[in-house]
Coordinates of C-alpha atoms in Angstrom, one line a residue:
M837 CA 29.4 -15.8 -6.1
K838 CA 26.4 -16.7 -8.1
I839 CA 23.3 -15.7 -7.4
D840 CA 20.0 -16.8 -9.3
V841 CA 17.9 -13.6 -8.0
L842 CA 18.5 -10.3 -6.4
I843 CA 15.5 -8.0 -5.7
A844 CA 15.7 -4.3 -4.9
E845 CA 13.8 -2.1 -2.9
I846 CA 14.3 1.3 -3.2
G847 CA 12.8 3.6 -1.3
S848 CA 12.9 6.7 -0.1
T849 CA 15.6 7.2 2.4
T850 CA 16.9 3.8 2.0
T851 CA 17.5 1.1 -0.5
V852 CA 17.8 -3.3 0.3
V853 CA 18.7 -5.9 -1.8
N854 CA 17.8 -9.4 -0.8
A855 CA 19.0 -12.2 -2.8
F856 CA 17.5 -15.5 -3.7
N857 CA 18.6 -19.6 -4.5
G858 CA 16.4 -21.8 -6.0
V859 CA 13.9 -20.1 -7.3
K860 CA 14.0 -22.1 -10.9
E861 CA 11.1 -25.0 -10.0
G862 CA 12.6 -28.3 -9.1
N863 CA 15.3 -26.6 -6.8
E864 CA 15.3 -25.7 -3.0
I865 CA 14.4 -22.4 -2.5
E866 CA 16.6 -20.2 -0.4
F867 CA 17.1 -16.6 0.8
L868 CA 20.6 -15.8 1.5
G869 CA 20.6 -12.3 3.0
Q870 CA 20.0 -8.9 2.7
G871 CA 22.3 -5.5 2.7
Q872 CA 20.9 -1.9 2.3
A873 CA 22.6 1.2 1.8
P874 CA 20.7 5.0 2.1
T875 CA 19.0 5.4 -1.6
S876 CA 20.7 8.6 -2.2
V877 CA 18.2 10.9 -3.8
Q878 CA 19.4 13.8 -2.6
E879 CA 22.8 13.1 -4.2
G880 CA 21.1 13.3 -8.3
D881 CA 21.5 9.2 -8.4
V882 CA 19.8 6.4 -7.2
N883 CA 22.2 4.4 -8.7
I884 CA 24.6 5.1 -6.0
G885 CA 22.3 4.0 -3.0
L886 CA 21.7 0.5 -5.0
K887 CA 25.5 0.0 -5.4
G888 CA 25.9 0.1 -1.5
A889 CA 23.3 -2.0 -0.8
V890 CA 24.9 -4.3 -3.5
E891 CA 28.2 -3.8 -1.5
S892 CA 26.3 -4.2 1.8
L893 CA 25.3 -7.5 0.5
K894 CA 28.6 -8.7 -0.6
Q895 CA 30.4 -8.3 2.7
Y896 CA 27.4 -9.9 4.6
L897 CA 27.7 -12.5 2.3
D898 CA 31.7 -12.7 2.3
V899 CA 32.4 -12.6 -1.1
D900 CA 34.1 -9.9 -3.2
V901 CA 32.7 -10.8 -6.6
L902 CA 28.7 -10.6 -6.6
E903 CA 26.6 -12.2 -9.9
Y904 CA 23.3 -12.9 -10.1
D905 CA 21.4 -14.3 -13.4
E906 CA 17.9 -11.8 -12.7
M907 CA 17.4 -8.4 -11.2
F908 CA 14.1 -7.5 -9.9
A909 CA 12.8 -4.2 -8.3
T910 CA 10.5 -2.0 -6.6
S911 CA 11.1 1.5 -5.7
S912 CA 8.8 4.5 -3.7
A913 CA 11.8 6.8 -4.2
A914 CA 11.0 10.1 -4.9
G915 CA 8.4 10.0 -2.2
G916 CA 6.4 7.1 -3.7
L917 CA 3.7 7.5 -6.6
R918 CA 1.9 10.4 -6.6
M919 CA -1.9 10.6 -7.7
T920 CA -4.9 12.7 -8.1
V921 CA -8.4 11.0 -8.1
H922 CA -11.9 12.8 -10.0
G923 CA -15.0 11.3 -10.2
L924 CA -18.6 11.8 -10.2
V925 CA -20.3 10.6 -6.8
Y926 CA -17.9 9.6 -3.7
D927 CA -19.4 6.6 -2.6
M928 CA -19.8 5.2 -6.4
T929 CA -17.2 5.9 -8.9
V930 CA -14.7 8.0 -7.2
R931 CA -14.2 5.3 -4.4
A932 CA -13.8 3.0 -6.7
A933 CA -11.1 4.9 -8.5
K934 CA -9.5 5.6 -5.1
E935 CA -9.8 2.1 -5.0
A936 CA -7.8 1.3 -7.5
A937 CA -5.3 3.5 -7.3
L938 CA -4.6 2.5 -3.2
G939 CA -4.2 -1.3 -4.9
A940 CA -1.6 -0.1 -7.2
G941 CA 0.3 1.4 -4.7
A942 CA -0.2 4.9 -5.3
N943 CA -0.3 7.9 -2.3
I944 CA -3.3 9.4 -3.0
H945 CA -2.9 13.6 -2.5
L946 CA -6.1 14.4 -3.5
V947 CA -9.6 13.6 -3.9
T948 CA -13.3 15.0 -5.6
A949 CA -16.6 14.6 -6.5
G950 CA -18.6 16.4 -9.0
K951 CA -17.2 19.0 -10.9
L952 CA -13.9 20.8 -10.3
R953 CA -13.8 23.7 -9.1
R954 CA -10.9 26.8 -9.0
T955 CA -9.6 25.8 -6.2
D956 CA -9.5 22.2 -6.4
L957 CA -7.2 23.0 -10.0
K958 CA -4.7 24.9 -7.9
K959 CA -4.3 21.8 -5.6
I960 CA -3.8 19.8 -8.1
K961 CA -0.9 22.3 -9.5
N962 CA 0.3 22.5 -6.1
I963 CA 0.1 18.9 -5.7
K964 CA 2.0 17.9 -9.0
P965 CA 1.0 14.8 -9.3
N966 CA 2.8 12.0 -11.1
I967 CA -0.7 10.5 -12.8
I968 CA -4.3 12.0 -12.8
L969 CA -7.3 9.3 -12.5
L970 CA -10.5 10.8 -13.7
A971 CA -13.9 8.2 -13.8
G972 CA -17.2 9.4 -13.9
G973 CA -20.4 8.1 -14.6
V974 CA -21.6 4.2 -15.0
D975 CA -21.0 2.6 -19.0
Y976 CA -24.2 5.0 -21.0
G977 CA -24.7 7.1 -17.8
E978 CA -23.6 11.0 -17.0
R979 CA -21.2 11.9 -19.2
D980 CA -21.2 16.0 -18.8
T981 CA -19.0 15.4 -15.5
A982 CA -16.3 13.8 -16.7
I983 CA -16.0 15.7 -19.9
H984 CA -16.0 18.8 -18.0
N985 CA -13.3 18.1 -15.5
A986 CA -11.4 16.5 -18.4
E987 CA -11.6 20.1 -20.1
L988 CA -10.4 21.7 -17.0
I989 CA -7.7 19.2 -16.5
R990 CA -6.5 19.9 -19.9
E991 CA -6.2 23.8 -19.7
L992 CA -3.9 23.3 -16.6
D993 CA -1.1 22.0 -19.7
L994 CA 0.6 19.3 -17.9
D995 CA 2.9 17.3 -18.4
V996 CA 1.4 14.2 -16.6
P997 CA 0.2 10.9 -17.5
L998 CA -3.9 10.8 -17.5
I999 CA -5.6 7.6 -17.4
Y1000 CA -9.6 7.7 -17.8
A1001 CA -11.9 5.1 -16.6
G1002 CA -15.0 6.3 -16.7
N1003 CA -18.6 5.8 -18.7
I1004 CA -17.5 4.1 -21.5
E1005 CA -19.2 6.5 -23.9
N1006 CA -17.0 9.1 -23.1
K1007 CA -13.9 7.8 -25.0
E1008 CA -13.9 9.4 -28.2
E1009 CA -14.7 12.6 -26.5
I1010 CA -11.9 12.6 -24.1
K1011 CA -9.3 11.1 -27.1
E1012 CA -10.2 14.7 -28.4
I1013 CA -10.0 17.1 -25.7
F1014 CA -5.8 15.4 -25.7
A1015 CA -5.5 15.2 -29.0
D1016 CA -2.4 17.4 -28.4
S1017 CA -1.5 17.7 -25.3
K1018 CA 1.9 17.3 -23.3
A1019 CA -0.1 14.1 -21.1
K1020 CA 0.0 10.9 -22.3
L1021 CA -3.6 9.5 -22.4
Y1022 CA -4.3 5.9 -21.3
L1023 CA -7.9 4.9 -21.7
V1024 CA -9.2 2.5 -19.1
E1025 CA -12.6 0.1 -18.6
N1026 CA -14.6 1.7 -16.3
V1027 CA -13.5 1.2 -12.6
Y1028 CA -18.0 1.5 -11.9
P1029 CA -19.5 0.2 -15.3
K1030 CA -22.6 -0.8 -13.3
I1031 CA -24.1 0.1 -9.9
D1032 CA -22.8 -1.7 -7.3
Q1033 CA -20.3 -3.4 -9.3
L1034 CA -16.4 -2.6 -8.9
N1035 CA -14.4 -3.2 -12.3
I1036 CA -10.9 -2.2 -10.8
E1037 CA -8.1 -4.3 -11.5
P1038 CA -7.9 -2.8 -15.0
T1039 CA -6.7 0.3 -14.0
R1040 CA -4.7 -1.1 -11.2
K1041 CA -2.3 -2.9 -14.0
V1042 CA -2.5 0.0 -16.3
I1043 CA -1.4 2.3 -13.2
Q1044 CA 1.6 0.1 -12.2
D1045 CA 2.1 0.3 -16.1
V1046 CA 2.5 4.2 -16.0
F1047 CA 4.2 4.0 -13.2
E1048 CA 7.0 1.7 -14.9
E1049 CA 7.1 3.8 -17.7
H1050 CA 6.9 7.3 -16.7
I1051 CA 7.9 7.8 -12.8
T1052 CA 10.9 5.6 -13.1
N1053 CA 13.1 8.8 -14.5
A1054 CA 14.1 10.0 -11.0
P1055 CA 17.8 10.6 -11.0
G1056 CA 19.7 7.6 -11.7
M1057 CA 16.5 5.4 -12.0
S1058 CA 17.5 5.0 -15.8
S1059 CA 20.2 2.8 -15.6
V1060 CA 18.2 0.4 -12.5
R1061 CA 16.7 0.1 -15.0
D1062 CA 18.7 -1.5 -17.8
M1063 CA 20.0 -3.5 -14.9
V1064 CA 16.1 -5.2 -14.3
D1065 CA 14.6 -8.0 -15.9
G1066 CA 10.8 -7.2 -15.8
P1067 CA 8.9 -4.2 -14.5
I1068 CA 9.7 -2.0 -11.5
I1069 CA 6.3 -1.6 -9.2
P1070 CA 5.6 0.6 -6.6
T1071 CA 6.4 -1.4 -3.4
P1072 CA 3.1 -0.7 -1.5
G1073 CA 2.0 -2.2 -5.0
A1074 CA 4.2 -5.5 -4.4
V1075 CA 3.2 -6.0 -0.8
L1076 CA -0.6 -6.1 -2.2
L1077 CA 0.8 -8.8 -4.8
A1078 CA 2.0 -10.7 -2.2
S1079 CA -1.0 -11.0 -0.6
K1080 CA -3.0 -12.2 -3.3
V1081 CA -1.1 -14.6 -4.4
L1082 CA 0.1 -16.0 -0.5
K1083 CA -4.2 -16.1 -0.2
E1084 CA -4.9 -18.3 -3.2
D1085 CA -2.6 -21.1 -1.4
M1086 CA -3.6 -20.5 2.4
G1087 CA -7.0 -18.4 2.5
D1088 CA -8.3 -15.0 3.3
L1089 CA -5.9 -12.7 4.9
V1090 CA -4.9 -9.1 6.0
T1091 CA -1.6 -7.7 5.7
I1092 CA -0.3 -4.9 8.0
D1093 CA 2.7 -3.2 7.5
V1094 CA 3.7 -0.3 10.2
G1095 CA 6.6 1.9 9.0
G1096 CA 7.8 4.6 10.1
A1097 CA 5.9 7.0 8.1
T1098 CA 2.9 5.7 7.4
T1099 CA 0.9 2.1 8.2
D1100 CA -0.8 0.2 5.5
V1101 CA -3.0 -2.7 5.4
H1102 CA -3.6 -4.9 3.2
S1103 CA -6.9 -7.5 2.9
V1104 CA -7.6 -10.0 0.2
T1105 CA -11.2 -11.8 1.5
E1106 CA -14.2 -12.2 -0.3
G1107 CA -16.3 -11.6 3.2
S1108 CA -19.0 -13.6 4.6
E1109 CA -22.5 -14.8 2.0
E1110 CA -24.2 -13.3 5.2
I1111 CA -22.4 -10.2 5.0
N1112 CA -22.6 -9.6 1.6
R1113 CA -25.9 -10.0 2.1
I1114 CA -26.5 -6.7 3.9
L1115 CA -23.4 -5.0 2.6
I1116 CA -24.5 -1.4 1.5
S1117 CA -22.1 -1.3 -1.3
P1118 CA -19.8 -3.5 -2.9
E1119 CA -16.1 -4.0 -1.8
P1120 CA -13.0 -4.8 -3.7
V1121 CA -11.1 -8.8 -2.8
A1122 CA -8.3 -7.3 -2.7
K1123 CA -8.3 -3.6 -0.7
R1124 CA -5.6 -1.2 0.5
T1125 CA -5.6 1.5 2.8
V1126 CA -2.7 4.0 3.9
E1127 CA -2.5 5.7 7.0
G1128 CA -0.5 8.9 6.6
D1129 CA -1.2 10.1 10.4
L1130 CA 0.6 7.1 11.6
G1131 CA 3.9 6.1 11.6
V1132 CA 6.4 5.1 14.5
Y1133 CA 9.0 7.8 13.4
V1134 CA 7.7 10.4 11.1
N1135 CA 4.9 10.5 12.8
M1136 CA 5.4 9.5 15.7
R1137 CA 3.9 12.8 17.5
N1138 CA 0.4 11.9 16.4
I1139 CA 0.2 9.1 17.6
V1140 CA 1.4 10.1 21.0
D1141 CA -1.2 12.4 20.6
L1142 CA -4.5 9.7 20.1
I1143 CA -2.8 8.0 23.3
G1144 CA -2.9 11.5 25.1
I1145 CA 1.0 11.9 26.7
Q1146 CA -0.7 10.9 30.5
E1147 CA -2.2 7.6 29.4
L1148 CA 0.7 6.3 27.3
A1149 CA 3.2 7.3 30.5
D1150 CA 0.6 5.3 32.4
R1151 CA 0.7 2.7 30.2
M1152 CA 4.6 2.5 30.3
S1153 CA 4.3 3.0 34.1
I1154 CA 6.6 6.1 33.8
Y1155 CA 6.5 9.9 34.5
K1156 CA 5.2 12.3 32.1
N1157 CA 8.5 14.3 32.6
E1158 CA 10.6 10.7 31.7
L1159 CA 8.4 10.2 28.5
E1160 CA 8.8 13.2 27.0
E1161 CA 12.4 13.2 27.2
I1162 CA 12.2 9.8 24.8
I1163 CA 10.2 11.4 22.6
E1164 CA 12.2 14.2 22.3
N1165 CA 15.5 12.0 21.5
H1166 CA 13.1 9.1 20.2
K1167 CA 15.2 7.6 17.5
P1168 CA 14.4 5.5 13.8
I1169 CA 15.9 2.3 15.4
P1170 CA 15.1 1.5 19.3
K1171 CA 17.6 0.5 21.1
S1172 CA 17.2 0.3 25.3
D1173 CA 14.1 -1.5 26.6
I1174 CA 12.4 1.5 27.9
E1175 CA 13.1 3.0 23.7
K1176 CA 11.6 -0.8 22.5
R1177 CA 8.6 -0.5 24.9
F1178 CA 7.8 3.1 24.1
V1179 CA 7.8 2.2 20.1
E1180 CA 5.4 -1.0 21.0
E1181 CA 3.1 1.0 22.4
L1182 CA 2.9 2.9 19.2
T1183 CA 3.2 0.5 16.9
L1184 CA 0.1 -1.2 19.2
E1185 CA -2.0 1.8 18.7
A1186 CA -1.1 2.2 15.0
V1187 CA -2.4 -1.3 14.0
L1188 CA -5.8 -0.8 16.1
T1189 CA -6.2 2.5 14.9
A1190 CA -5.3 1.4 11.0
V1191 CA -7.8 -2.0 11.0
Q1192 CA -10.5 -0.2 12.4
R1193 CA -10.4 2.2 9.7
H1194 CA -9.6 -0.2 7.0
A1195 CA -12.8 -2.9 8.5
G1196 CA -16.4 -2.2 7.4
K1197 CA -19.3 -2.2 10.2
L1198 CA -22.7 -3.0 11.2
R1199 CA -25.3 -0.3 11.3
N1200 CA -28.8 -0.7 13.2
L1201 CA -31.2 1.5 11.6
F1202 CA -35.2 1.6 12.9
G1203 CA -38.2 2.2 10.8
P1204 CA -41.4 1.6 10.3
S1205 CA -41.1 -2.6 10.5
G1206 CA -38.6 -2.3 13.3
K1207 CA -34.9 -3.1 13.4
S1208 CA -33.1 -3.5 10.5
T1209 CA -29.2 -4.3 10.3
L1210 CA -26.5 -2.7 7.7
A1211 CA -23.0 -3.4 6.9
E1212 CA -20.9 -1.2 5.2
G1213 CA -17.1 -1.2 4.4
K1214 CA -14.9 -4.1 4.1
D1215 CA -15.7 -7.6 6.1
L1216 CA -12.6 -9.2 7.6
T1217 CA -14.7 -12.0 9.8
K1218 CA -13.5 -14.8 7.5
V1219 CA -9.6 -13.8 7.4
K1220 CA -7.6 -16.7 8.6
Y1221 CA -4.5 -15.1 9.0
I1222 CA -3.1 -11.8 10.1
I1223 CA 0.4 -11.0 8.4
G1224 CA 2.5 -8.8 10.2
T1225 CA 5.5 -6.8 8.2
G1226 CA 7.6 -3.3 7.7
G1227 CA 9.9 -2.6 10.0
A1228 CA 7.9 -2.1 14.0
L1229 CA 6.1 -5.4 13.9
T1230 CA 8.9 -7.8 11.8
R1231 CA 11.3 -6.6 14.5
L1232 CA 9.7 -5.9 17.6
A1233 CA 9.6 -8.8 20.4
K1234 CA 6.1 -8.3 20.9
S1235 CA 4.6 -8.5 17.5
K1236 CA 2.4 -11.4 18.4
E1237 CA 1.0 -9.8 21.2
I1238 CA 0.2 -6.5 19.6
M1239 CA -1.9 -8.0 16.8
S1240 CA -3.5 -10.3 19.3
M1241 CA -5.2 -7.5 20.5
I1242 CA -6.8 -6.5 16.8
A1243 CA -10.0 -9.3 17.8
K1244 CA -10.1 -7.6 21.2
N1245 CA -10.4 -4.7 20.4
N1246 CA -13.5 -4.8 18.6
K1247 CA -16.7 -3.6 20.4
G1248 CA -19.1 -5.6 18.8
D1249 CA -20.3 -4.2 15.7
G1250 CA -16.5 -3.8 13.4
L1251 CA -16.1 -5.9 10.7
F1252 CA -12.7 -7.5 12.3
P1253 CA -10.6 -10.5 12.4
T1254 CA -11.9 -12.9 15.0
R1255 CA -9.7 -14.3 17.5
E1256 CA -9.4 -18.0 15.8
A1257 CA -7.0 -15.7 12.8
K1258 CA -3.8 -17.0 13.4
I1259 CA -0.7 -14.3 13.3
L1260 CA 1.6 -14.2 11.2
I1261 CA 5.6 -12.1 11.2
D1262 CA 7.4 -11.5 8.0
N1263 CA 10.1 -12.7 9.8
Y1264 CA 12.7 -12.1 6.7
Y1265 CA 11.1 -8.8 6.0
I1266 CA 11.1 -10.0 2.3
M1267 CA 7.3 -9.5 1.4
A1268 CA 7.7 -6.6 -1.2
S1269 CA 10.7 -8.8 -2.8
L1270 CA 8.5 -11.9 -2.9
G1271 CA 5.6 -10.2 -4.4
V1272 CA 7.7 -9.1 -7.2
L1273 CA 9.2 -12.5 -7.8
S1274 CA 5.3 -14.1 -7.4
K1275 CA 4.9 -12.3 -11.4
K1276 CA 7.3 -15.0 -13.5
Y1277 CA 8.3 -17.2 -10.2
P1278 CA 5.1 -17.6 -8.2
E1279 CA 5.3 -21.4 -6.7
A1280 CA 9.0 -19.7 -5.4
G1281 CA 7.4 -16.7 -4.2
V1282 CA 4.8 -18.8 -2.3
A1283 CA 7.4 -21.0 -0.5
L1284 CA 9.7 -18.3 0.0
L1285 CA 7.1 -16.7 1.8
K1286 CA 5.6 -19.4 3.5
K1287 CA 9.5 -19.6 5.5
S1288 CA 9.2 -16.5 6.3
L1289 CA 6.1 -16.7 8.2
G1290 CA 7.1 -20.0 9.6
I1291 CA 4.9 -22.2 7.9
N1292 CA 6.4 -25.4 6.6

């Protein structure tokens, strides 16, 4: 059987392969099916998992031979893209650098503001980051902090790619500092070139390029790279990319991805003019937040603690000891009705908490001239669509009902999506794949996404 495109999602635990036909212009776009297998990092070769997923796909399609014209891939194998971020002032350059890193699909393990201390350097060594992002100072502004931090990081003698995205005046100095180091240096435009001005897209692009060049050397990944056409990008970055492509076609949106370990929220919206006029500090059009404590399997107990075990038992109309037994025997994929009910409550709490953390809010200030209202954080009030993806929201029967609670959960000061926002589900669970596909075939990517979302 001949297929146009295969797209592999190489995760930390599972590898999925999706098959598509008709991606060339003028053809009928079709999602053929999906195969999956354990990623096989522990076996020392992720290629084993990829081959297993292809075999699974062949069984699904009931074919002995599978040929394809092109293959693309995303990866979060080996724990994803670990980064540390270091800037000057937290609410300015540090936050801008953090937005760039998260939007590129990174998992941020350490954020520091100001001059690095010995304890910070110890943490960097223990984290063993895949990439270090160094920023600090607006262009032609403060210089010393970034130079100080660069010199300390250089002394660590790490064989880790370093991206400098700070004050433009420091570039030559940073070059000198890392001239003879193991670290490969990337010089990028300042993420915060002027007060209240973000410039994060150049850094996002370089982070993904660095990921491809340096991080795909996980065991067996080199052979995967030989099979793939185009770049291998971080899976969360692919979801944000898909959201950005959809926004251009459909309008402002927010994508919620509830997984076993984390809950990610991706929003693509300029917000309202009214809120922008009173916004304390700028927000990126495309924003990603990752809640590492909110997962419906690995981090299930964190969510149970957020709700409270007695409150959760009351919601499920069961006794506390029954709930404790369900918690003790919790599985990655719920089977019985009561297990599904349990995961629905976990998912609801994960969605509401993650959106509350992602969205901005209004603040009332009182001064000599009376009350004034300011806004801080991301404005989601103009979002037209709320999209659910990830294992939980694409498989639970009450996913739309869960996401409809977002607007109802607004206590009046949150910049949440309104009740008018339409709720859509990524029924095929292919959003990350189509983010990758859209880099080369944007029209096909949008068409397939719309099919998965149930839009004609």
